[in-house]
């Protein structure tokens, strides 16, 4: 059984994330989308909300599940029998940090990182930019799943 993880903050999940998850699901028998809950960035959505949005967005993928994790990603991999970490690379600017994390994770555990090139139509996409554009009234409906767009609109309306 080849099992992989797609880790991230997913605040919120974008169509670029879903593209990577879908492609990982074609390469591995099982994929766990793991939502990191212990990172320091300010979040718009709670871990529970981010997990629920991902579950909805990934409902069509039979071999994909969603979980939250805290602590080290390599510990999550060991606890869940995961041999590979799948990360999307949008541009060279992503590479330095992703390589550093891949090498750190490999030094901590017997886990391989697989880099998947982001599809060109999503190469500019980042959760932080989606939030910023939406906050100033820009249309992000083509950039996130419909359920995310709905919740993003509601959350930003509550805050204004
Ligand atoms: O979407 P992000 O913010 O790029 O996700 C980063 C994430 C959650 C994948 C990364 O911060 C992570 O793996 N955090 C868990 C803590 C950990 O293992 N840190 C060491 C990384 S080498």
PDB file of N, CA and C and ligand atoms in Angstrom, residues 7-10 36 38-39 41 69 71-73 87 101 104-105, ligand 1:
ATOM      1  N   UNK A   7       0.376  17.883   2.923  1.00  0.00           N
ATOM      2  CA  UNK A   7       0.219  18.726   4.109  1.00  0.00           C
ATOM      3  C   UNK A   7       0.099  20.202   3.742  1.00  0.00           C
ATOM      4  N   UNK A   8      -0.484  20.975   4.637  1.00  0.00           N
ATOM      5  CA  UNK A   8      -0.562  22.410   4.399  1.00  0.00           C
ATOM      6  C   UNK A   8      -1.405  23.088   5.459  1.00  0.00           C
ATOM      7  N   UNK A   9      -1.493  24.420   5.332  1.00  0.00           N
ATOM      8  CA  UNK A   9      -2.339  25.178   6.242  1.00  0.00           C
ATOM      9  C   UNK A   9      -3.766  25.264   5.699  1.00  0.00           C
ATOM     10  N   UNK A  10      -3.885  25.373   4.378  1.00  0.00           N
ATOM     11  CA  UNK A  10      -5.192  25.364   3.709  1.00  0.00           C
ATOM     12  C   UNK A  10      -6.144  26.409   4.306  1.00  0.00           C
ATOM     13  N   UNK A  36      -2.298  21.366   8.996  1.00  0.00           N
ATOM     14  CA  UNK A  36      -1.446  21.726  10.138  1.00  0.00           C
ATOM     15  C   UNK A  36      -2.178  22.704  11.042  1.00  0.00           C
ATOM     16  N   UNK A  38      -0.773  23.835  14.071  1.00  0.00           N
ATOM     17  CA  UNK A  38       0.098  24.454  15.074  1.00  0.00           C
ATOM     18  C   UNK A  38       1.065  25.480  14.499  1.00  0.00           C
ATOM     19  N   UNK A  39       0.775  25.964  13.299  1.00  0.00           N
ATOM     20  CA  UNK A  39       1.676  26.970  12.740  1.00  0.00           C
ATOM     21  C   UNK A  39       1.268  28.360  13.240  1.00  0.00           C
ATOM     22  N   UNK A  41       1.001  31.403  11.765  1.00  0.00           N
ATOM     23  CA  UNK A  41       0.347  32.441  10.958  1.00  0.00           C
ATOM     24  C   UNK A  41      -1.062  32.738  11.476  1.00  0.00           C
ATOM     25  N   UNK A  69      -3.454  17.760  11.991  1.00  0.00           N
ATOM     26  CA  UNK A  69      -2.291  17.269  12.732  1.00  0.00           C
ATOM     27  C   UNK A  69      -1.618  18.432  13.453  1.00  0.00           C
ATOM     28  N   UNK A  71       2.169  19.176  15.812  1.00  0.00           N
ATOM     29  CA  UNK A  71       3.495  18.583  15.999  1.00  0.00           C
ATOM     30  C   UNK A  71       4.175  18.380  14.668  1.00  0.00           C
ATOM     31  N   UNK A  72       5.144  17.486  14.664  1.00  0.00           N
ATOM     32  CA  UNK A  72       5.954  17.281  13.460  1.00  0.00           C
ATOM     33  C   UNK A  72       5.198  16.491  12.402  1.00  0.00           C
ATOM     34  N   UNK A  73       5.366  16.907  11.154  1.00  0.00           N
ATOM     35  CA  UNK A  73       4.762  16.174  10.041  1.00  0.00           C
ATOM     36  C   UNK A  73       5.322  14.753   9.963  1.00  0.00           C
ATOM     37  N   UNK A  87       4.252  17.690  -2.330  1.00  0.00           N
ATOM     38  CA  UNK A  87       4.169  19.156  -2.281  1.00  0.00           C
ATOM     39  C   UNK A  87       4.099  19.708  -3.700  1.00  0.00           C
ATOM     40  N   UNK A 101      12.749  22.061   3.712  1.00  0.00           N
ATOM     41  CA  UNK A 101      11.818  21.243   4.506  1.00  0.00           C
ATOM     42  C   UNK A 101      11.933  19.768   4.133  1.00  0.00           C
ATOM     43  N   UNK A 104      15.060  18.442   5.730  1.00  0.00           N
ATOM     44  CA  UNK A 104      14.875  18.315   7.183  1.00  0.00           C
ATOM     45  C   UNK A 104      14.010  17.101   7.500  1.00  0.00           C
ATOM     46  N   UNK A 105      12.901  16.965   6.785  1.00  0.00           N
ATOM     47  CA  UNK A 105      12.002  15.832   7.040  1.00  0.00           C
ATOM     48  C   UNK A 105      12.709  14.498   6.770  1.00  0.00           C
TER      49      UNK A 105
HETATM   50  O1  LIG B   1       0.577  25.668   3.721  1.00  0.00           O
HETATM   51  P1  LIG B   1       1.879  25.815   4.429  1.00  0.00           P
HETATM   52  O2  LIG B   1       1.821  26.960   5.428  1.00  0.00           O
HETATM   53  O3  LIG B   1       3.039  25.933   3.480  1.00  0.00           O
HETATM   54  O4  LIG B   1       2.076  24.465   5.264  1.00  0.00           O
HETATM   55  C1  LIG B   1       3.251  24.288   6.007  1.00  0.00           C
HETATM   56  C2  LIG B   1       3.236  22.942   6.750  1.00  0.00           C
HETATM   57  C3  LIG B   1       2.012  22.857   7.670  1.00  0.00           C
HETATM   58  C4  LIG B   1       3.178  21.819   5.740  1.00  0.00           C
HETATM   59  C5  LIG B   1       4.561  22.902   7.537  1.00  0.00           C
HETATM   60  O5  LIG B   1       4.665  24.068   8.295  1.00  0.00           O
HETATM   61  C6  LIG B   1       4.670  21.684   8.434  1.00  0.00           C
HETATM   62  O6  LIG B   1       4.970  20.612   7.969  1.00  0.00           O
HETATM   63  N1  LIG B   1       4.422  21.906   9.757  1.00  0.00           N
HETATM   64  C7  LIG B   1       4.472  20.872  10.739  1.00  0.00           C
HETATM   65  C8  LIG B   1       5.629  21.076  11.707  1.00  0.00           C
HETATM   66  C9  LIG B   1       6.896  20.453  11.148  1.00  0.00           C
HETATM   67  O7  LIG B   1       6.979  19.275  10.877  1.00  0.00           O
HETATM   68  N2  LIG B   1       7.911  21.307  10.977  1.00  0.00           N
HETATM   69  C10 LIG B   1       9.169  20.945  10.392  1.00  0.00           C
HETATM   70  C11 LIG B   1       9.128  21.106   8.882  1.00  0.00           C
HETATM   71  S1  LIG B   1      10.673  20.679   8.146  1.00  0.00           S
END
